[in-house]
Amino acid sequence: MENLLPTEDEVMLRDAARGFVDSAAPVTNLRANRDQNRPYDPALWAEMVNMGWAGVLIGEEDGGSDMGFAAANILAEEMGRTLAASPFIPTAVIAATALRQAGRHGALKAIASGEATYALAIDEGRKFAPETCALMAEVSGNGFTLTGRKVFVADGISAGRVLVLAKTEAGLTLFDIEADRAGLSREAQALVDSRDHAALTFDNVEATGDDVIGAPGAGMEVLTPALRAGQAAIAAEMLGLSSAAFAMTQSYLQERKQFGIHIGAFQALAHRAAHLWSEIEVTASTIAHAGRMLDSDPEHAALAVSLAKARASETSNLAVREGVQMHGGIGMTDEYDMGFYMKRARVAGEWLGDYGYHAAIVARARGMAA
Amino acid sequence: MDGEQGHLDAFRAEIAAWIDQNAPTSLRQRAFTEEDICWGGRNWQFKSEDQKRWLELCAARGLTAPRWAKDYGGAGLSRAEEKIFLEEMDRLQVKRPLESFGLWMLGPALLAFGTEEQKRHYLPQITRGEIRWCQGYSEPGAGSDLASVQTYGEDRGDHWVVNGQKIWTSYANKADWIFALVRTDRDAPKHLGISFLLIDMNTPGVTTRPIKLISGASPFCETFFDNVVVPKTQIVGELNRGWDVAKHLLTHEREMIGGGAGALGSRSISSILADEDMMADPVIRSRAMKLDVDTLAMDLTLERYKDLAKQGGLGHASAMLKYMGTELNKDRYELLMAAGGSDALAWEGEFGSLASEWLRTKANSIEGGTSEVMLDILSKRVLELPSK
């Protein structure tokens, strides 16, 4: 069994990331962005690029820092604490992992340098189910023509490029195209978390063989490891979100007085807080394990990643529900930050597979009868 | 690092070969029950010659207490070596030679608080399985409120005369000695008038009475002290500071119960997952999937907390393992019963049946501090929530 505690390097990375996120991207930024209808913040991403976060999973030969998946999870977790919105997971985690699988050094260099950001166009219906892709890429001449629609595309408006999964005669195929290519239209989807999401319509979008990542028909071979990395990272983000929501609740229990005593002295609240803390601790173990598995044995990391995503979805949901309830009236107000945590937890829990999707992967890996 | 890894690899090869050569075949099936455990003690009836021989062989190498110093009957292994030893035992599917409260609880307390003379006297008897210990903490009037002990030791110069009653003393009727919390100063604040005494169960005036549980088993007793003479040499730690020893020891107990030590009552729910018929019920199906996720997450947490403990102790956070582990275990058994239907209701007495294990798990979240006490510890000590 691997050691599930952070290494010295990881502790340093976490401290540095926390310091940066606290000062450069506090929750007040999210509030300001929402109020000004600005779902993303290119300046913040530029700073993250300067710190090497864009290249966390990119080899040094392509300008990355190659720190590994556990390190990527730490960065995602710290961003989750303040709900910092950035293209980190779609670009630096998912696209970088897919492009690295396919040996696309030019694209990797562009990510590491901050020149390129990516959105991931996978979903078509209300639930995550990449294998049931209906968007068609028909062979035309030496290339393909893409027609169909994708929804729930994170960073779909801000990203310069799109990784899109399409069905070809050979099977599912992953394409890498510019977001402004002819025939591709992007329509913002306002979701509860006030971030950049879009629906993408592909109307006879031309793609060449060069745009195919991996081989035609082998899209899932490239995409699956990338999705796993992304699922682990979003789970880590939800762990950070849960910890931060819990810390707010804990402080409130320590300060707020009712009936002449601190409300944290009431067992009805204290025991619920202790239970919530325990659940967060248990989930933290699954995040650590997923990072270690992705770094040491990525071929066999499916169970670990789905375990982490399932637990993180459930725990973050509990953390924000308890957060609102224990804060009482102010927890329900827009003026208070807890609501932002609740909204983001719901979106993150759904993205890249919800609890049921991942619990089923765990159960199948554990020998569940069909 | 290479040197250390090289040493550990060599150790693994050596210890694996030793286990493989010496562990009797009859002790190498994976499925075993509470009945198969070797607890040792003066009155222990070995279940087989193999059980006796395996204990002797391991004790001779100090492997019943791998990390204790050789002078105290241990093997003097490092944490890393101990981990390897236990991994190899698991891999070769060999049963532990000895389980006991002496190994789990009194030993660690003596190592932390005992005198050199006490360590040299009591610890080797534990590692050889010669003396079986029980724990005398709870009293009829002091359940969760452990520190309000009334059992009193009256100072008579070179000894105390102890009178009172303990309850929930695990296996007191089978134990040779008891480590007990005894009030030695009635005027001091309740945590500061307690001493940690070692008492021979053969001393005149000590009697026990087993308590039968809903599971049919009688793991607990009432223990009575009627003018029991205890020499002053049999105190651990300082006079009236027994609470410090008890707290230290309770931490070990919590880790043990939360970790499902001895693999008791840890039936997996993978049997449900793999059963098409059981999984056809959508309610059973979703509960099984969720409990499997939670069990895997809890197993990882035990591993992570073991690593944390190596870095300097868990302190009060161990209450989390106890709380989450025992509650999860109860949930798991509820599901096993539900999935088993009327088959699961079969009653075969205190051992062996799913139903008796199901009932036994109900005690897990009560013994060693209730779940509610654990939540109190977490909220006050770990989360630092105010008390007023």
PDB file of C-alpha atoms in Angstrom, chain B residues 33-206:
ATOM      1  CA  THR B  33     -14.149 -17.280  13.727  1.00  0.00           C
ATOM      2  CA  GLU B  34     -13.938 -15.764  17.176  1.00  0.00           C
ATOM      3  CA  GLU B  35     -13.674 -19.349  18.440  1.00  0.00           C
ATOM      4  CA  ASP B  36     -10.338 -19.954  16.700  1.00  0.00           C
ATOM      5  CA  ILE B  37      -8.501 -17.102  18.377  1.00  0.00           C
ATOM      6  CA  CYS B  38      -5.712 -17.991  20.777  1.00  0.00           C
ATOM      7  CA  TRP B  39      -6.025 -15.731  23.799  1.00  0.00           C
ATOM      8  CA  GLY B  40      -3.506 -17.519  26.052  1.00  0.00           C
ATOM      9  CA  GLY B  41      -3.475 -17.379  29.838  1.00  0.00           C
ATOM     10  CA  ARG B  42      -3.084 -19.696  32.803  1.00  0.00           C
ATOM     11  CA  ASN B  43      -6.280 -21.591  32.065  1.00  0.00           C
ATOM     12  CA  TRP B  44      -6.053 -21.549  28.293  1.00  0.00           C
ATOM     13  CA  GLN B  45      -7.069 -24.818  26.640  1.00  0.00           C
ATOM     14  CA  PHE B  46      -5.253 -24.918  23.319  1.00  0.00           C
ATOM     15  CA  LYS B  47      -7.596 -25.895  20.507  1.00  0.00           C
ATOM     16  CA  SER B  48      -4.844 -28.051  19.011  1.00  0.00           C
ATOM     17  CA  GLU B  49      -1.196 -28.977  19.343  1.00  0.00           C
ATOM     18  CA  ASP B  50      -0.602 -26.792  16.293  1.00  0.00           C
ATOM     19  CA  GLN B  51      -2.053 -23.744  18.026  1.00  0.00           C
ATOM     20  CA  LYS B  52       0.282 -24.315  20.999  1.00  0.00           C
ATOM     21  CA  ARG B  53       3.342 -24.938  18.840  1.00  0.00           C
ATOM     22  CA  TRP B  54       2.703 -21.868  16.655  1.00  0.00           C
ATOM     23  CA  LEU B  55       2.421 -19.665  19.752  1.00  0.00           C
ATOM     24  CA  GLU B  56       5.656 -21.052  21.188  1.00  0.00           C
ATOM     25  CA  LEU B  57       7.549 -20.654  17.921  1.00  0.00           C
ATOM     26  CA  CYS B  58       6.407 -17.071  17.450  1.00  0.00           C
ATOM     27  CA  ALA B  59       6.962 -16.126  21.090  1.00  0.00           C
ATOM     28  CA  ALA B  60      10.503 -17.497  20.939  1.00  0.00           C
ATOM     29  CA  ARG B  61      11.211 -15.057  18.083  1.00  0.00           C
ATOM     30  CA  GLY B  62       9.335 -12.246  19.796  1.00  0.00           C
ATOM     31  CA  LEU B  63       6.779 -12.179  16.993  1.00  0.00           C
ATOM     32  CA  THR B  64       3.699 -12.046  19.205  1.00  0.00           C
ATOM     33  CA  ALA B  65       4.712  -8.436  19.934  1.00  0.00           C
ATOM     34  CA  PRO B  66       6.870  -7.592  16.915  1.00  0.00           C
ATOM     35  CA  ARG B  67       7.704  -4.007  17.861  1.00  0.00           C
ATOM     36  CA  TRP B  68       8.441  -4.460  21.552  1.00  0.00           C
ATOM     37  CA  ALA B  69      12.084  -4.570  22.585  1.00  0.00           C
ATOM     38  CA  LYS B  70      13.714  -7.983  22.785  1.00  0.00           C
ATOM     39  CA  ASP B  71      14.277  -7.496  26.529  1.00  0.00           C
ATOM     40  CA  TYR B  72      10.521  -7.392  26.982  1.00  0.00           C
ATOM     41  CA  GLY B  73       9.773 -10.447  24.882  1.00  0.00           C
ATOM     42  CA  GLY B  74       9.312  -8.648  21.573  1.00  0.00           C
ATOM     43  CA  ALA B  75      11.220  -8.901  18.314  1.00  0.00           C
ATOM     44  CA  GLY B  76      12.499  -5.307  18.283  1.00  0.00           C
ATOM     45  CA  LEU B  77      11.207  -4.729  14.742  1.00  0.00           C
ATOM     46  CA  SER B  78      10.861  -1.288  13.198  1.00  0.00           C
ATOM     47  CA  ARG B  79       7.427  -0.147  12.018  1.00  0.00           C
ATOM     48  CA  ALA B  80       8.367  -0.908   8.451  1.00  0.00           C
ATOM     49  CA  GLU B  81       9.530  -4.404   9.407  1.00  0.00           C
ATOM     50  CA  GLU B  82       6.391  -5.052  11.425  1.00  0.00           C
ATOM     51  CA  LYS B  83       4.278  -3.996   8.464  1.00  0.00           C
ATOM     52  CA  ILE B  84       6.151  -6.430   6.262  1.00  0.00           C
ATOM     53  CA  PHE B  85       5.736  -9.231   8.811  1.00  0.00           C
ATOM     54  CA  LEU B  86       1.965  -8.652   8.984  1.00  0.00           C
ATOM     55  CA  GLU B  87       1.707  -8.388   5.198  1.00  0.00           C
ATOM     56  CA  GLU B  88       3.473 -11.701   4.793  1.00  0.00           C
ATOM     57  CA  MET B  89       1.254 -13.310   7.448  1.00  0.00           C
ATOM     58  CA  ASP B  90      -1.774 -12.131   5.464  1.00  0.00           C
ATOM     59  CA  ARG B  91      -0.321 -13.179   2.156  1.00  0.00           C
ATOM     60  CA  LEU B  92       0.445 -16.681   3.429  1.00  0.00           C
ATOM     61  CA  GLN B  93      -2.977 -16.729   5.115  1.00  0.00           C
ATOM     62  CA  VAL B  94      -1.590 -17.556   8.527  1.00  0.00           C
ATOM     63  CA  LYS B  95      -3.495 -16.917  11.699  1.00  0.00           C
ATOM     64  CA  ARG B  96      -2.005 -14.634  14.341  1.00  0.00           C
ATOM     65  CA  PRO B  97      -0.438 -16.737  17.096  1.00  0.00           C
ATOM     66  CA  LEU B  98      -1.923 -14.704  19.939  1.00  0.00           C
ATOM     67  CA  GLU B  99      -4.468 -11.964  20.509  1.00  0.00           C
ATOM     68  CA  SER B 100      -4.818 -10.301  23.874  1.00  0.00           C
ATOM     69  CA  PHE B 101      -5.666  -7.195  25.795  1.00  0.00           C
ATOM     70  CA  GLY B 102      -2.151  -7.441  27.156  1.00  0.00           C
ATOM     71  CA  LEU B 103      -0.722  -6.972  23.665  1.00  0.00           C
ATOM     72  CA  TRP B 104      -3.199  -4.337  22.534  1.00  0.00           C
ATOM     73  CA  MET B 105      -3.676  -2.243  25.635  1.00  0.00           C
ATOM     74  CA  LEU B 106      -1.751  -2.963  28.815  1.00  0.00           C
ATOM     75  CA  GLY B 107       1.523  -3.466  26.963  1.00  0.00           C
ATOM     76  CA  PRO B 108       1.483  -0.046  25.280  1.00  0.00           C
ATOM     77  CA  ALA B 109       0.456   1.532  28.612  1.00  0.00           C
ATOM     78  CA  LEU B 110       3.309  -0.170  30.487  1.00  0.00           C
ATOM     79  CA  LEU B 111       5.775   0.821  27.782  1.00  0.00           C
ATOM     80  CA  ALA B 112       4.684   4.439  28.217  1.00  0.00           C
ATOM     81  CA  PHE B 113       4.132   4.617  31.979  1.00  0.00           C
ATOM     82  CA  GLY B 114       5.568   1.481  33.656  1.00  0.00           C
ATOM     83  CA  THR B 115       8.780   1.173  35.633  1.00  0.00           C
ATOM     84  CA  GLU B 116      11.650  -0.805  34.131  1.00  0.00           C
ATOM     85  CA  GLU B 117      10.968  -3.551  36.682  1.00  0.00           C
ATOM     86  CA  GLN B 118       7.294  -3.714  35.712  1.00  0.00           C
ATOM     87  CA  LYS B 119       8.153  -3.887  32.022  1.00  0.00           C
ATOM     88  CA  ARG B 120      10.599  -6.730  32.545  1.00  0.00           C
ATOM     89  CA  HIS B 121       8.152  -8.601  34.740  1.00  0.00           C
ATOM     90  CA  TYR B 122       4.803  -8.219  32.987  1.00  0.00           C
ATOM     91  CA  LEU B 123       5.603  -7.789  29.287  1.00  0.00           C
ATOM     92  CA  PRO B 124       7.335 -11.142  28.616  1.00  0.00           C
ATOM     93  CA  GLN B 125       4.408 -12.962  30.293  1.00  0.00           C
ATOM     94  CA  ILE B 126       2.116 -11.238  27.824  1.00  0.00           C
ATOM     95  CA  THR B 127       4.208 -12.050  24.772  1.00  0.00           C
ATOM     96  CA  ARG B 128       4.437 -15.727  25.752  1.00  0.00           C
ATOM     97  CA  GLY B 129       0.666 -15.889  26.251  1.00  0.00           C
ATOM     98  CA  GLU B 130       1.111 -16.942  29.889  1.00  0.00           C
ATOM     99  CA  ILE B 131      -0.998 -14.232  31.489  1.00  0.00           C
ATOM    100  CA  ARG B 132      -4.310 -13.096  30.071  1.00  0.00           C
ATOM    101  CA  TRP B 133      -5.362  -9.585  31.033  1.00  0.00           C
ATOM    102  CA  CYS B 134      -8.724  -7.876  31.229  1.00  0.00           C
ATOM    103  CA  GLN B 135      -9.638  -4.236  31.577  1.00  0.00           C
ATOM    104  CA  GLY B 136     -11.583  -2.884  34.559  1.00  0.00           C
ATOM    105  CA  TYR B 137     -12.835   0.573  33.641  1.00  0.00           C
ATOM    106  CA  SER B 138     -16.626   0.894  33.493  1.00  0.00           C
ATOM    107  CA  GLU B 139     -18.811   0.710  36.574  1.00  0.00           C
ATOM    108  CA  PRO B 140     -22.577   0.363  36.923  1.00  0.00           C
ATOM    109  CA  GLY B 141     -22.824   4.051  37.736  1.00  0.00           C
ATOM    110  CA  ALA B 142     -20.063   5.119  35.381  1.00  0.00           C
ATOM    111  CA  GLY B 143     -20.745   4.069  31.813  1.00  0.00           C
ATOM    112  CA  SER B 144     -19.806   6.732  29.333  1.00  0.00           C
ATOM    113  CA  ASP B 145     -18.773   8.967  32.223  1.00  0.00           C
ATOM    114  CA  LEU B 146     -15.743   6.797  32.827  1.00  0.00           C
ATOM    115  CA  ALA B 147     -13.930   9.061  35.258  1.00  0.00           C
ATOM    116  CA  SER B 148     -16.663   8.934  37.870  1.00  0.00           C
ATOM    117  CA  VAL B 149     -15.326   5.614  39.224  1.00  0.00           C
ATOM    118  CA  GLN B 150     -16.453   4.687  42.720  1.00  0.00           C
ATOM    119  CA  THR B 151     -14.401   1.521  43.236  1.00  0.00           C
ATOM    120  CA  TYR B 152     -12.214   2.604  46.124  1.00  0.00           C
ATOM    121  CA  GLY B 153      -8.735   1.659  47.239  1.00  0.00           C
ATOM    122  CA  GLU B 154      -8.155   2.408  50.888  1.00  0.00           C
ATOM    123  CA  ASP B 155      -4.527   3.190  51.779  1.00  0.00           C
ATOM    124  CA  ARG B 156      -3.135   0.667  54.289  1.00  0.00           C
ATOM    125  CA  GLY B 157       0.548   1.566  54.192  1.00  0.00           C
ATOM    126  CA  ASP B 158       2.203  -0.939  51.850  1.00  0.00           C
ATOM    127  CA  HIS B 159      -1.056  -1.935  50.165  1.00  0.00           C
ATOM    128  CA  TRP B 160      -4.551  -0.820  49.242  1.00  0.00           C
ATOM    129  CA  VAL B 161      -7.752  -2.587  50.156  1.00  0.00           C
ATOM    130  CA  VAL B 162     -10.036  -2.367  47.143  1.00  0.00           C
ATOM    131  CA  ASN B 163     -13.835  -2.521  47.288  1.00  0.00           C
ATOM    132  CA  GLY B 164     -16.320  -1.947  44.492  1.00  0.00           C
ATOM    133  CA  GLN B 165     -17.718  -3.261  41.242  1.00  0.00           C
ATOM    134  CA  LYS B 166     -16.715  -3.108  37.592  1.00  0.00           C
ATOM    135  CA  ILE B 167     -18.974  -3.899  34.661  1.00  0.00           C
ATOM    136  CA  TRP B 168     -18.418  -4.671  30.973  1.00  0.00           C
ATOM    137  CA  THR B 169     -15.054  -6.187  31.830  1.00  0.00           C
ATOM    138  CA  SER B 170     -14.279  -8.129  28.664  1.00  0.00           C
ATOM    139  CA  TYR B 171     -13.519 -11.798  29.353  1.00  0.00           C
ATOM    140  CA  ALA B 172     -12.950 -11.170  33.072  1.00  0.00           C
ATOM    141  CA  ASN B 173     -14.075 -14.728  33.822  1.00  0.00           C
ATOM    142  CA  LYS B 174     -11.230 -16.036  31.673  1.00  0.00           C
ATOM    143  CA  ALA B 175      -8.548 -13.532  32.575  1.00  0.00           C
ATOM    144  CA  ASP B 176      -5.681 -13.974  35.055  1.00  0.00           C
ATOM    145  CA  TRP B 177      -5.066 -10.330  35.901  1.00  0.00           C
ATOM    146  CA  ILE B 178      -7.016  -7.124  35.592  1.00  0.00           C
ATOM    147  CA  PHE B 179      -5.833  -3.548  35.035  1.00  0.00           C
ATOM    148  CA  ALA B 180      -8.328  -1.358  36.782  1.00  0.00           C
ATOM    149  CA  LEU B 181      -9.154   2.243  37.525  1.00  0.00           C
ATOM    150  CA  VAL B 182      -9.516   2.658  41.273  1.00  0.00           C
ATOM    151  CA  ARG B 183     -10.308   5.818  43.209  1.00  0.00           C
ATOM    152  CA  THR B 184      -7.476   6.467  45.643  1.00  0.00           C
ATOM    153  CA  ASP B 185      -8.420  10.015  46.618  1.00  0.00           C
ATOM    154  CA  ARG B 186     -12.074  10.815  47.187  1.00  0.00           C
ATOM    155  CA  ASP B 187     -11.419  14.504  47.857  1.00  0.00           C
ATOM    156  CA  ALA B 188      -9.577  15.339  44.645  1.00  0.00           C
ATOM    157  CA  PRO B 189     -11.378  16.456  41.429  1.00  0.00           C
ATOM    158  CA  LYS B 190     -12.750  13.363  39.736  1.00  0.00           C
ATOM    159  CA  HIS B 191      -9.993  13.000  37.118  1.00  0.00           C
ATOM    160  CA  LEU B 192      -7.229  13.526  39.668  1.00  0.00           C
ATOM    161  CA  GLY B 193      -8.078  10.945  42.324  1.00  0.00           C
ATOM    162  CA  ILE B 194      -7.841   7.795  40.229  1.00  0.00           C
ATOM    163  CA  SER B 195      -4.979   5.286  40.152  1.00  0.00           C
ATOM    164  CA  PHE B 196      -4.222   2.582  37.594  1.00  0.00           C
ATOM    165  CA  LEU B 197      -3.791  -0.695  39.491  1.00  0.00           C
ATOM    166  CA  LEU B 198      -2.797  -4.198  38.408  1.00  0.00           C
ATOM    167  CA  ILE B 199      -4.716  -6.880  40.292  1.00  0.00           C
ATOM    168  CA  ASP B 200      -4.317 -10.674  40.242  1.00  0.00           C
ATOM    169  CA  MET B 201      -7.768 -12.189  39.666  1.00  0.00           C
ATOM    170  CA  ASN B 202      -6.771 -15.004  42.047  1.00  0.00           C
ATOM    171  CA  THR B 203      -6.568 -12.553  44.953  1.00  0.00           C
ATOM    172  CA  PRO B 204      -9.178 -13.427  47.579  1.00  0.00           C
ATOM    173  CA  GLY B 205     -12.269 -11.252  47.208  1.00  0.00           C
ATOM    174  CA  VAL B 206     -12.290 -11.017  43.373  1.00  0.00           C
TER     175      VAL B 206
END
